[in-house]
mmCIF file of C-alpha atoms and ligand atoms in Angstrom:
data_model
loop_
_atom_site.group_PDB
_atom_site.id
_atom_site.type_symbol
_atom_site.label_atom_id
_atom_site.label_comp_id
_atom_site.label_asym_id
_atom_site.label_seq_id
_atom_site.Cartn_x
_atom_site.Cartn_y
_atom_site.Cartn_z
ATOM 1 C CA UNK H 411 9.263 11.402 -24.211
ATOM 2 C CA UNK H 412 10.289 10.006 -20.901
ATOM 3 C CA UNK H 413 9.157 6.381 -19.153
ATOM 4 C CA UNK H 414 9.855 5.790 -15.271
ATOM 5 C CA UNK H 415 11.765 2.476 -14.233
ATOM 6 C CA UNK H 416 11.847 1.227 -10.755
ATOM 7 C CA UNK H 417 15.254 0.928 -9.898
ATOM 8 C CA UNK H 418 15.560 0.459 -6.546
ATOM 9 C CA UNK H 419 12.984 -0.981 -3.314
ATOM 10 C CA UNK H 420 13.126 -0.512 0.449
ATOM 11 C CA UNK H 421 11.421 -1.499 3.416
ATOM 12 C CA UNK H 422 11.100 -0.900 7.214
ATOM 13 C CA UNK H 423 8.929 -2.756 9.871
ATOM 14 C CA UNK H 424 8.859 -1.453 13.337
ATOM 15 C CA UNK H 425 10.720 -3.816 15.864
ATOM 16 C CA UNK H 426 7.931 -4.679 18.114
ATOM 17 C CA UNK H 427 5.514 -7.373 16.570
ATOM 18 C CA UNK H 428 2.166 -8.335 18.321
ATOM 19 C CA UNK H 429 0.717 -11.605 17.470
ATOM 20 C CA UNK H 430 -3.061 -12.659 17.149
ATOM 21 C CA UNK H 431 -2.449 -14.609 20.905
ATOM 22 C CA UNK H 432 -1.137 -11.257 22.514
ATOM 23 C CA UNK H 433 -4.171 -9.206 20.677
ATOM 24 C CA UNK H 434 -6.864 -11.844 22.188
ATOM 25 C CA UNK H 435 -5.497 -10.652 25.898
ATOM 26 C CA UNK H 436 -6.431 -7.309 24.921
ATOM 27 C CA UNK H 437 -10.178 -7.908 22.902
ATOM 28 C CA UNK H 438 -12.415 -10.491 22.743
ATOM 29 C CA UNK H 439 -11.165 -12.349 19.511
ATOM 30 C CA UNK H 440 -8.796 -15.318 18.657
ATOM 31 C CA UNK H 441 -6.033 -16.469 16.324
ATOM 32 C CA UNK H 442 -8.549 -18.606 14.933
ATOM 33 C CA UNK H 443 -11.036 -15.822 13.812
ATOM 34 C CA UNK H 444 -8.299 -13.285 12.624
ATOM 35 C CA UNK H 445 -6.792 -15.995 10.493
ATOM 36 C CA UNK H 446 -9.949 -17.518 8.941
ATOM 37 C CA UNK H 447 -11.082 -14.106 8.240
ATOM 38 C CA UNK H 448 -8.146 -12.171 7.197
ATOM 39 C CA UNK H 449 -5.094 -14.419 6.797
ATOM 40 C CA UNK H 450 -3.332 -12.128 9.396
ATOM 41 C CA UNK H 451 -1.011 -13.797 12.024
ATOM 42 C CA UNK H 452 0.695 -10.780 13.432
ATOM 43 C CA UNK H 453 1.621 -6.915 12.844
ATOM 44 C CA UNK H 454 4.069 -4.623 13.538
ATOM 45 C CA UNK H 455 3.745 -1.472 16.078
ATOM 46 C CA UNK H 456 5.539 1.415 15.948
ATOM 47 C CA UNK H 457 7.445 2.299 19.594
ATOM 48 C CA UNK H 458 6.240 5.568 21.459
ATOM 49 C CA UNK H 459 8.063 8.454 19.859
ATOM 50 C CA UNK H 460 8.698 6.221 16.427
ATOM 51 C CA UNK H 461 7.107 8.587 13.974
ATOM 52 C CA UNK H 462 5.589 7.691 10.281
ATOM 53 C CA UNK H 463 8.628 10.008 8.880
ATOM 54 C CA UNK H 464 10.849 7.441 10.938
ATOM 55 C CA UNK H 465 9.594 4.228 9.312
ATOM 56 C CA UNK H 466 9.621 6.356 6.049
ATOM 57 C CA UNK H 467 12.975 7.409 6.192
ATOM 58 C CA UNK H 468 14.581 4.014 7.039
ATOM 59 C CA UNK H 469 12.583 2.510 4.085
ATOM 60 C CA UNK H 470 13.735 5.219 1.834
ATOM 61 C CA UNK H 471 17.291 5.252 2.932
ATOM 62 C CA UNK H 472 17.001 1.162 2.298
ATOM 63 C CA UNK H 473 15.460 1.795 -1.396
ATOM 64 C CA UNK H 474 18.507 4.488 -1.987
ATOM 65 C CA UNK H 475 21.189 1.988 -1.047
ATOM 66 C CA UNK H 476 19.088 -0.664 -3.266
ATOM 67 C CA UNK H 477 18.963 1.325 -6.305
ATOM 68 C CA UNK H 478 22.906 2.468 -5.601
ATOM 69 C CA UNK H 479 22.458 6.147 -5.951
ATOM 70 C CA UNK H 480 23.137 9.033 -3.286
ATOM 71 C CA UNK H 481 20.170 11.114 -1.571
ATOM 72 C CA UNK H 482 21.217 14.221 -3.577
ATOM 73 C CA UNK H 483 20.123 12.767 -7.154
ATOM 74 C CA UNK H 484 16.218 12.632 -5.648
ATOM 75 C CA UNK H 485 14.688 15.605 -7.192
ATOM 76 C CA UNK H 486 10.982 14.866 -6.107
ATOM 77 C CA UNK H 487 9.451 13.092 -3.079
ATOM 78 C CA UNK H 488 6.102 11.897 -3.083
ATOM 79 C CA UNK H 489 4.697 10.266 0.072
ATOM 80 C CA UNK H 490 1.771 8.209 0.744
ATOM 81 C CA UNK H 491 0.282 8.573 4.290
ATOM 82 C CA UNK H 492 -3.039 8.951 6.046
ATOM 83 C CA UNK H 493 -0.992 8.980 9.015
ATOM 84 C CA UNK H 494 1.337 12.100 8.950
ATOM 85 C CA UNK H 495 3.506 13.247 11.635
ATOM 86 C CA UNK H 496 1.726 16.307 12.159
ATOM 87 C CA UNK H 497 -1.111 18.035 10.375
ATOM 88 C CA UNK H 498 1.613 20.165 8.326
ATOM 89 C CA UNK H 499 3.914 20.243 6.887
ATOM 90 C CA UNK H 500 3.882 17.200 4.710
ATOM 91 C CA UNK H 501 5.761 14.279 6.122
ATOM 92 C CA UNK H 502 7.520 13.973 2.640
ATOM 93 C CA UNK H 503 9.480 17.563 3.681
ATOM 94 C CA UNK H 504 10.461 15.877 6.935
ATOM 95 C CA UNK H 505 12.212 12.932 5.322
ATOM 96 C CA UNK H 506 13.396 15.126 2.567
ATOM 97 C CA UNK H 507 15.377 17.332 5.258
ATOM 98 C CA UNK H 508 16.612 13.983 7.195
ATOM 99 C CA UNK H 509 17.874 12.557 4.070
ATOM 100 C CA UNK H 510 19.858 16.003 3.603
ATOM 101 C CA UNK H 511 18.382 17.232 0.479
ATOM 102 C CA UNK H 512 16.455 20.353 -0.458
ATOM 103 C CA UNK H 513 15.250 22.489 -3.163
ATOM 104 C CA UNK H 514 13.137 19.690 -5.375
ATOM 105 C CA UNK H 515 9.059 19.126 -4.592
ATOM 106 C CA UNK H 516 8.081 16.999 -1.718
ATOM 107 C CA UNK H 517 4.761 16.468 -0.707
ATOM 108 C CA UNK H 518 2.282 14.007 0.692
ATOM 109 C CA UNK H 519 -0.498 12.025 -1.249
ATOM 110 C CA UNK H 520 -3.470 10.932 0.689
ATOM 111 C CA UNK H 521 -5.395 8.206 -0.711
ATOM 112 C CA UNK H 522 -5.495 5.957 2.259
ATOM 113 C CA UNK H 523 -4.836 1.913 1.396
ATOM 114 C CA UNK H 524 -4.394 3.183 -2.444
ATOM 115 C CA UNK H 525 -1.836 5.496 -1.582
ATOM 116 C CA UNK H 526 1.024 4.256 -2.993
ATOM 117 C CA UNK H 527 -0.402 3.177 -6.236
ATOM 118 C CA UNK H 528 -1.668 6.942 -6.379
ATOM 119 C CA UNK H 529 1.578 8.233 -5.270
ATOM 120 C CA UNK H 530 3.307 5.978 -7.793
ATOM 121 C CA UNK H 531 1.143 7.337 -10.656
ATOM 122 C CA UNK H 532 1.827 10.967 -9.593
ATOM 123 C CA UNK H 533 5.712 10.370 -9.757
ATOM 124 C CA UNK H 534 5.481 8.499 -12.959
ATOM 125 C CA UNK H 535 3.378 11.596 -14.674
ATOM 126 C CA UNK H 536 6.262 13.897 -13.158
ATOM 127 C CA UNK H 537 8.858 11.618 -14.847
ATOM 128 C CA UNK H 538 6.698 11.232 -18.451
ATOM 129 C CA UNK H 539 6.474 15.139 -18.423
ATOM 130 C CA UNK H 540 10.059 15.702 -17.982
ATOM 131 C CA UNK H 541 9.636 17.523 -14.475
ATOM 132 C CA UNK H 542 11.718 14.686 -12.565
ATOM 133 C CA UNK H 543 14.433 12.434 -13.396
ATOM 134 C CA UNK H 544 15.073 10.622 -9.955
ATOM 135 C CA UNK H 545 12.106 10.169 -7.967
ATOM 136 C CA UNK H 546 11.380 8.844 -4.600
ATOM 137 C CA UNK H 547 7.720 7.308 -3.737
ATOM 138 C CA UNK H 548 7.050 6.170 -0.144
ATOM 139 C CA UNK H 549 4.234 4.689 1.298
ATOM 140 C CA UNK H 550 4.546 5.113 5.058
ATOM 141 C CA UNK H 551 1.750 4.804 7.967
ATOM 142 C CA UNK H 552 1.507 4.605 11.600
ATOM 143 C CA UNK H 553 -1.955 3.225 11.751
ATOM 144 C CA UNK H 554 -1.697 1.998 15.235
ATOM 145 C CA UNK H 555 -2.477 5.429 16.224
ATOM 146 C CA UNK H 556 -5.966 5.742 14.629
ATOM 147 C CA UNK H 557 -6.958 2.488 15.562
ATOM 148 C CA UNK H 558 -9.761 2.212 18.365
ATOM 149 C CA UNK H 559 -8.345 -0.199 20.387
ATOM 150 C CA UNK H 560 -11.425 -1.276 21.582
ATOM 151 C CA UNK H 561 -12.875 -2.169 18.527
ATOM 152 C CA UNK H 562 -12.141 -5.899 17.949
ATOM 153 C CA UNK H 563 -13.474 -5.420 14.364
ATOM 154 C CA UNK H 564 -11.018 -2.987 13.093
ATOM 155 C CA UNK H 565 -7.907 -3.298 15.630
ATOM 156 C CA UNK H 566 -7.073 -6.873 14.654
ATOM 157 C CA UNK H 567 -6.630 -5.710 10.939
ATOM 158 C CA UNK H 568 -4.215 -3.075 10.806
ATOM 159 C CA UNK H 569 -0.432 -2.538 11.475
ATOM 160 C CA UNK H 570 2.606 -0.263 10.817
ATOM 161 C CA UNK H 571 5.420 -0.075 8.462
ATOM 162 C CA UNK H 572 7.064 1.781 5.385
ATOM 163 C CA UNK H 573 8.260 1.055 2.010
ATOM 164 C CA UNK H 574 9.500 2.886 -0.941
ATOM 165 C CA UNK H 575 10.971 2.844 -4.519
ATOM 166 C CA UNK H 576 13.466 4.764 -6.617
ATOM 167 C CA UNK H 577 12.172 6.084 -9.850
ATOM 168 C CA UNK H 578 14.606 6.726 -12.868
ATOM 169 C CA UNK H 579 13.588 8.402 -15.944
ATOM 170 C CA UNK H 580 14.724 6.489 -19.036
ATOM 171 C CA UNK H 581 14.095 7.655 -22.637
ATOM 172 C CA UNK H 582 11.653 6.493 -24.986
ATOM 173 C CA UNK H 583 8.147 5.930 -24.611
ATOM 174 C CA UNK H 584 7.295 2.815 -22.229
ATOM 175 C CA UNK H 585 5.906 -0.215 -24.361
ATOM 176 C CA UNK H 586 5.722 -3.916 -24.094
ATOM 177 C CA UNK H 587 9.215 -4.237 -24.948
ATOM 178 C CA UNK H 588 10.844 -1.726 -22.647
ATOM 179 C CA UNK H 589 11.384 -1.745 -18.991
ATOM 180 C CA UNK H 590 9.261 0.842 -17.006
ATOM 181 C CA UNK H 591 5.930 1.673 -15.647
ATOM 182 C CA UNK H 592 3.563 0.889 -18.592
ATOM 183 C CA UNK H 593 0.516 2.530 -17.306
ATOM 184 C CA UNK H 594 -1.316 3.604 -13.778
ATOM 185 C CA UNK H 595 -5.141 3.793 -13.543
ATOM 186 C CA UNK H 596 -6.798 5.561 -10.747
ATOM 187 C CA UNK H 597 -10.599 5.862 -9.430
ATOM 188 C CA UNK H 598 -12.430 7.247 -6.535
ATOM 189 C CA UNK H 599 -15.814 7.408 -5.380
ATOM 190 C CA UNK H 600 -16.633 9.905 -2.614
ATOM 191 C CA UNK H 601 -20.223 8.688 -2.202
ATOM 192 C CA UNK H 602 -18.641 5.964 -0.257
ATOM 193 C CA UNK H 603 -17.079 7.974 2.592
ATOM 194 C CA UNK H 604 -19.309 6.361 5.386
ATOM 195 C CA UNK H 605 -17.890 2.727 4.506
ATOM 196 C CA UNK H 606 -14.568 3.512 5.909
ATOM 197 C CA UNK H 607 -13.357 7.014 7.406
ATOM 198 C CA UNK H 608 -11.630 8.145 10.263
ATOM 199 C CA UNK H 609 -14.288 10.291 13.034
ATOM 200 C CA UNK H 610 -11.840 13.261 13.560
ATOM 201 C CA UNK H 611 -9.553 15.610 11.973
ATOM 202 C CA UNK H 612 -8.489 19.154 12.013
ATOM 203 C CA UNK H 613 -11.355 20.613 10.672
ATOM 204 C CA UNK H 614 -13.788 19.032 11.928
ATOM 205 C CA UNK H 615 -13.232 17.680 15.408
ATOM 206 C CA UNK H 616 -9.882 19.001 16.197
ATOM 207 C CA UNK H 617 -8.774 15.363 17.346
ATOM 208 C CA UNK H 618 -6.998 12.868 15.348
ATOM 209 C CA UNK H 619 -9.934 10.396 15.490
ATOM 210 C CA UNK H 620 -10.488 6.763 15.086
ATOM 211 C CA UNK H 621 -11.081 4.445 11.771
ATOM 212 C CA UNK H 622 -14.548 3.268 11.436
ATOM 213 C CA UNK H 623 -15.467 0.783 8.843
ATOM 214 C CA UNK H 624 -18.078 -1.210 7.669
ATOM 215 C CA UNK H 625 -16.261 -4.253 6.734
ATOM 216 C CA UNK H 626 -18.630 -6.727 5.032
ATOM 217 C CA UNK H 627 -19.914 -3.603 2.492
ATOM 218 C CA UNK H 628 -15.916 -2.358 1.908
ATOM 219 C CA UNK H 629 -15.222 -6.279 1.249
ATOM 220 C CA UNK H 630 -17.746 -6.314 -1.403
ATOM 221 C CA UNK H 631 -16.609 -3.227 -3.145
ATOM 222 C CA UNK H 632 -13.146 -4.270 -2.826
ATOM 223 C CA UNK H 633 -13.399 -7.464 -4.925
ATOM 224 C CA UNK H 634 -15.394 -5.580 -7.470
ATOM 225 C CA UNK H 635 -13.403 -2.678 -7.760
ATOM 226 C CA UNK H 636 -10.035 -4.722 -7.707
ATOM 227 C CA UNK H 637 -11.252 -6.907 -10.456
ATOM 228 C CA UNK H 638 -12.360 -4.053 -13.052
ATOM 229 C CA UNK H 639 -8.939 -1.963 -12.277
ATOM 230 C CA UNK H 640 -6.775 -4.816 -12.881
ATOM 231 C CA UNK H 641 -8.700 -5.623 -16.087
ATOM 232 C CA UNK H 642 -8.623 -1.884 -17.206
ATOM 233 C CA UNK H 643 -4.633 -2.189 -16.957
ATOM 234 C CA UNK H 644 -4.367 -5.345 -18.740
ATOM 235 C CA UNK H 645 -6.571 -4.322 -21.505
ATOM 236 C CA UNK H 646 -4.570 -0.718 -21.949
ATOM 237 C CA UNK H 647 -1.468 -2.498 -22.670
ATOM 238 C CA UNK H 648 -3.196 -5.528 -24.748
ATOM 239 C CA UNK H 649 -2.020 -8.369 -22.110
ATOM 240 C CA UNK H 650 -3.715 -10.829 -20.916
ATOM 241 C CA UNK H 651 -3.717 -12.284 -17.293
ATOM 242 C CA UNK H 652 -1.383 -15.036 -18.740
ATOM 243 C CA UNK H 653 1.142 -12.352 -19.193
ATOM 244 C CA UNK H 654 1.287 -10.860 -15.776
ATOM 245 C CA UNK H 655 4.052 -12.699 -14.037
ATOM 246 C CA UNK H 656 3.351 -11.225 -10.489
ATOM 247 C CA UNK H 657 0.322 -9.660 -8.987
ATOM 248 C CA UNK H 658 1.590 -7.505 -5.842
ATOM 249 C CA UNK H 659 -2.006 -6.811 -4.344
ATOM 250 C CA UNK H 660 -2.630 -4.482 -1.473
ATOM 251 C CA UNK H 661 -2.514 -6.597 1.202
ATOM 252 C CA UNK H 662 -5.556 -5.610 3.397
ATOM 253 C CA UNK H 663 -7.353 -9.462 3.379
ATOM 254 C CA UNK H 664 -6.252 -12.936 1.997
ATOM 255 C CA UNK H 665 -9.878 -13.213 1.109
ATOM 256 C CA UNK H 666 -9.958 -10.052 -0.925
ATOM 257 C CA UNK H 667 -6.465 -10.580 -2.593
ATOM 258 C CA UNK H 668 -7.593 -14.527 -3.284
ATOM 259 C CA UNK H 669 -10.983 -13.137 -4.909
ATOM 260 C CA UNK H 670 -9.069 -10.815 -7.284
ATOM 261 C CA UNK H 671 -6.849 -13.386 -8.643
ATOM 262 C CA UNK H 672 -9.476 -15.989 -8.834
ATOM 263 C CA UNK H 673 -11.414 -13.376 -11.105
ATOM 264 C CA UNK H 674 -8.158 -12.678 -13.328
ATOM 265 C CA UNK H 675 -7.703 -16.259 -13.643
ATOM 266 C CA UNK H 676 -4.214 -15.655 -11.867
ATOM 267 C CA UNK H 677 -2.549 -18.774 -10.350
ATOM 268 C CA UNK H 678 -1.966 -18.516 -6.577
ATOM 269 C CA UNK H 679 1.795 -19.185 -7.424
ATOM 270 C CA UNK H 680 1.964 -15.770 -8.897
ATOM 271 C CA UNK H 681 0.507 -13.738 -5.819
ATOM 272 C CA UNK H 682 2.959 -12.115 -3.827
ATOM 273 C CA UNK H 683 1.339 -12.522 -0.156
ATOM 274 C CA UNK H 684 2.771 -10.720 3.141
ATOM 275 C CA UNK H 685 -0.470 -9.575 4.982
ATOM 276 C CA UNK H 686 0.354 -12.667 7.219
ATOM 277 C CA UNK H 687 3.251 -11.475 8.481
ATOM 278 C CA UNK H 688 2.252 -7.465 8.880
ATOM 279 C CA UNK H 689 -1.608 -7.175 8.381
ATOM 280 C CA UNK H 690 -2.845 -3.797 6.570
ATOM 281 C CA UNK H 691 -0.033 -1.548 6.683
ATOM 282 C CA UNK H 692 -2.352 0.746 4.010
ATOM 283 C CA UNK H 693 -0.099 2.811 1.872
ATOM 284 C CA UNK H 694 2.938 0.801 2.905
ATOM 285 C CA UNK H 695 1.670 -2.687 1.803
ATOM 286 C CA UNK H 696 2.148 -2.559 -1.838
ATOM 287 C CA UNK H 697 5.598 -1.302 -1.654
ATOM 288 C CA UNK H 698 6.364 -3.981 1.304
ATOM 289 C CA UNK H 699 5.311 -6.804 -0.806
ATOM 290 C CA UNK H 700 7.207 -5.435 -3.663
ATOM 291 C CA UNK H 701 10.432 -5.147 -1.559
ATOM 292 C CA UNK H 702 10.091 -8.717 -0.247
ATOM 293 C CA UNK H 703 9.489 -10.524 -3.754
ATOM 294 C CA UNK H 704 12.586 -8.384 -5.313
ATOM 295 C CA UNK H 705 14.676 -9.358 -2.561
ATOM 296 C CA UNK H 706 14.022 -12.769 -2.373
ATOM 297 C CA UNK H 707 14.684 -12.829 -6.067
ATOM 298 C CA UNK H 708 11.173 -13.837 -7.492
ATOM 299 C CA UNK H 709 10.722 -10.568 -9.321
ATOM 300 C CA UNK H 710 13.149 -10.504 -12.140
ATOM 301 C CA UNK H 711 13.894 -8.091 -14.639
ATOM 302 C CA UNK H 712 11.559 -8.292 -17.414
ATOM 303 C CA UNK H 713 8.900 -9.467 -15.378
ATOM 304 C CA UNK H 714 5.364 -8.178 -15.826
ATOM 305 C CA UNK H 715 4.014 -7.039 -12.437
ATOM 306 C CA UNK H 716 0.525 -5.785 -11.495
ATOM 307 C CA UNK H 717 -0.027 -3.773 -8.441
ATOM 308 C CA UNK H 718 -3.425 -3.099 -7.129
ATOM 309 C CA UNK H 719 -4.760 -1.299 -4.040
ATOM 310 C CA UNK H 720 -8.292 -0.200 -2.503
ATOM 311 C CA UNK H 721 -8.783 2.340 0.529
ATOM 312 C CA UNK H 722 -11.018 4.580 1.971
ATOM 313 C CA UNK H 723 -12.758 7.094 0.026
ATOM 314 C CA UNK H 724 -13.195 5.000 -1.682
ATOM 315 C CA UNK H 725 -9.919 5.326 -3.851
ATOM 316 C CA UNK H 726 -8.553 2.399 -5.943
ATOM 317 C CA UNK H 727 -6.156 1.768 -8.418
ATOM 318 C CA UNK H 728 -3.534 -0.322 -10.653
ATOM 319 C CA UNK H 729 0.155 0.272 -11.793
ATOM 320 C CA UNK H 730 1.227 -2.194 -14.405
ATOM 321 C CA UNK H 731 5.127 -2.304 -14.682
ATOM 322 C CA UNK H 732 7.843 -4.228 -16.796
ATOM 323 C CA UNK H 733 10.203 -4.908 -14.226
HETATM 324 N N1 ACO Z 1695 -12.755 -11.567 16.470
HETATM 325 C C1 ACO Z 1695 -13.967 -12.181 16.559
HETATM 326 N N2 ACO Z 1695 -15.263 -12.048 16.354
HETATM 327 C C2 ACO Z 1695 -15.105 -10.883 15.628
HETATM 328 C C3 ACO Z 1695 -14.120 -9.930 15.423
HETATM 329 C C4 ACO Z 1695 -12.746 -10.459 15.897
HETATM 330 N N3 ACO Z 1695 -11.898 -9.585 15.747
HETATM 331 N N4 ACO Z 1695 -14.458 -9.063 14.760
HETATM 332 C C5 ACO Z 1695 -15.883 -8.988 14.384
HETATM 333 N N5 ACO Z 1695 -16.359 -10.232 15.046
HETATM 334 C C6 ACO Z 1695 -17.619 -10.956 15.166
HETATM 335 C C7 ACO Z 1695 -18.657 -9.752 14.717
HETATM 336 O O1 ACO Z 1695 -18.859 -8.936 16.009
HETATM 337 C C8 ACO Z 1695 -19.785 -10.512 14.222
HETATM 338 O O2 ACO Z 1695 -20.206 -10.871 15.349
HETATM 339 P P1 ACO Z 1695 -22.025 -11.641 15.517
HETATM 340 O O3 ACO Z 1695 -22.447 -12.143 14.505
HETATM 341 O O4 ACO Z 1695 -21.871 -12.290 16.643
HETATM 342 O O5 ACO Z 1695 -22.751 -10.128 15.362
HETATM 343 C C9 ACO Z 1695 -19.005 -11.728 13.402
HETATM 344 O O6 ACO Z 1695 -17.858 -11.902 13.924
HETATM 345 C C10 ACO Z 1695 -19.365 -11.243 11.937
HETATM 346 O O7 ACO Z 1695 -18.722 -10.054 11.753
HETATM 347 P P2 ACO Z 1695 -18.635 -9.549 10.384
HETATM 348 O O8 ACO Z 1695 -18.020 -7.867 10.387
HETATM 349 O O9 ACO Z 1695 -19.977 -9.659 9.454
HETATM 350 O O10 ACO Z 1695 -17.568 -10.369 9.902
HETATM 351 P P3 ACO Z 1695 -17.017 -10.700 8.224
HETATM 352 O O11 ACO Z 1695 -17.066 -12.027 8.008
HETATM 353 O O12 ACO Z 1695 -17.564 -9.510 7.493
HETATM 354 O O13 ACO Z 1695 -15.316 -10.383 8.677
HETATM 355 C C11 ACO Z 1695 -14.192 -8.839 8.079
HETATM 356 C C12 ACO Z 1695 -14.980 -8.874 9.212
HETATM 357 C C13 ACO Z 1695 -12.481 -9.466 8.640
HETATM 358 C C14 ACO Z 1695 -13.552 -7.179 8.723
HETATM 359 C C15 ACO Z 1695 -14.374 -8.537 6.712
HETATM 360 O O14 ACO Z 1695 -15.607 -7.908 6.712
HETATM 361 C C16 ACO Z 1695 -13.231 -7.861 5.659
HETATM 362 O O15 ACO Z 1695 -12.300 -8.375 5.186
HETATM 363 N N6 ACO Z 1695 -13.749 -6.884 5.122
HETATM 364 C C17 ACO Z 1695 -12.897 -5.905 4.516
HETATM 365 C C18 ACO Z 1695 -12.454 -4.897 5.160
HETATM 366 C C19 ACO Z 1695 -10.593 -4.537 5.020
HETATM 367 O O16 ACO Z 1695 -9.924 -5.553 4.591
HETATM 368 N N7 ACO Z 1695 -10.275 -3.198 5.541
HETATM 369 C C20 ACO Z 1695 -9.473 -2.657 5.331
HETATM 370 C C21 ACO Z 1695 -9.438 -1.296 4.765
HETATM 371 S S1 ACO Z 1695 -10.006 -1.178 3.250
HETATM 372 C C22 ACO Z 1695 -9.066 -2.126 2.401
HETATM 373 O O17 ACO Z 1695 -8.009 -2.031 2.808
HETATM 374 C C23 ACO Z 1695 -9.218 -3.192 1.169
#
């Protein structure tokens, strides 16, 4: 039996940063409204010609450096994105080529904002099955390209970015006493399509389309689904909320995050928050937050880390790890 251990993290944000005040020059909004409803203060936007694969590659290279391994050791790449460079091939294969490697599987996973948790679960299962020894899991997005910049209810919420982790196979089952991913929990409910979707695509309109959302309903489902899936993850491992050292949530909205932490009974000091700095980066948000909390020394070896996310579909999930 094998388990996977996260041995490196990396992140990348495009250089160009747009504040709420700058957005308010473009659409009818204000810094006060955005901060009060979401906690977001600014977001990073990819430059013209800067693609999801560029962001992903930068994050991946940093994760490899942090893990202290050469790209040649990677035998699996799973990249979560809803904003791939092209309809096909998978952006994961572009990143693979740029890292100078070939041969192992490389594919994209599409679960919108839950993408990273989905990708982590897929890679963890490859490792557990003995089919990968060293996996690269990336969340990378250029949501700025699918935003309707006339729609103030959505364009203020999102930003571009990428985060990545390296998973290494270690011998032995994951238990509460060992380092590694303890369990992953994935869910979807396709009946909720109309709550959050993109109104275009290769098969339907032959255009890329724009993000459409019923914000209030998404909020309501998010707090319920995230409370349930985090409770499920703890219960499966015989853990209580008190055992959690860090909650690393999907960074969609400060109020959703506060609500989830409150329902779990987690102290606010145990919650990693980055939404203020870069808005909702969809599949990139959990690894961006992980990278920040690992690099600033908050997350330490042995800590219990609870990750969660929810996104269009709806999809939602959680992953519990001992760092
Ligand atoms: N600036 C100013 N006013 C705005 C803006 C804006 N950017 N956007 C909407 N408004 C207005 C609306 O037009 C409306 O005005 P009206 O009362 O005159 O009609 C008013 O604000 C209230 O609009 P609501 O949509 O009801 O506002 P709400 O309090 O629900 O906040 C928000 C909206 C922030 C989107 C909230 O519903 C939310 O956070 N939902 C979750 C959405 C989310 O996080 N999605 C991310 C993807 S899914 C995920 O990651 C979990």
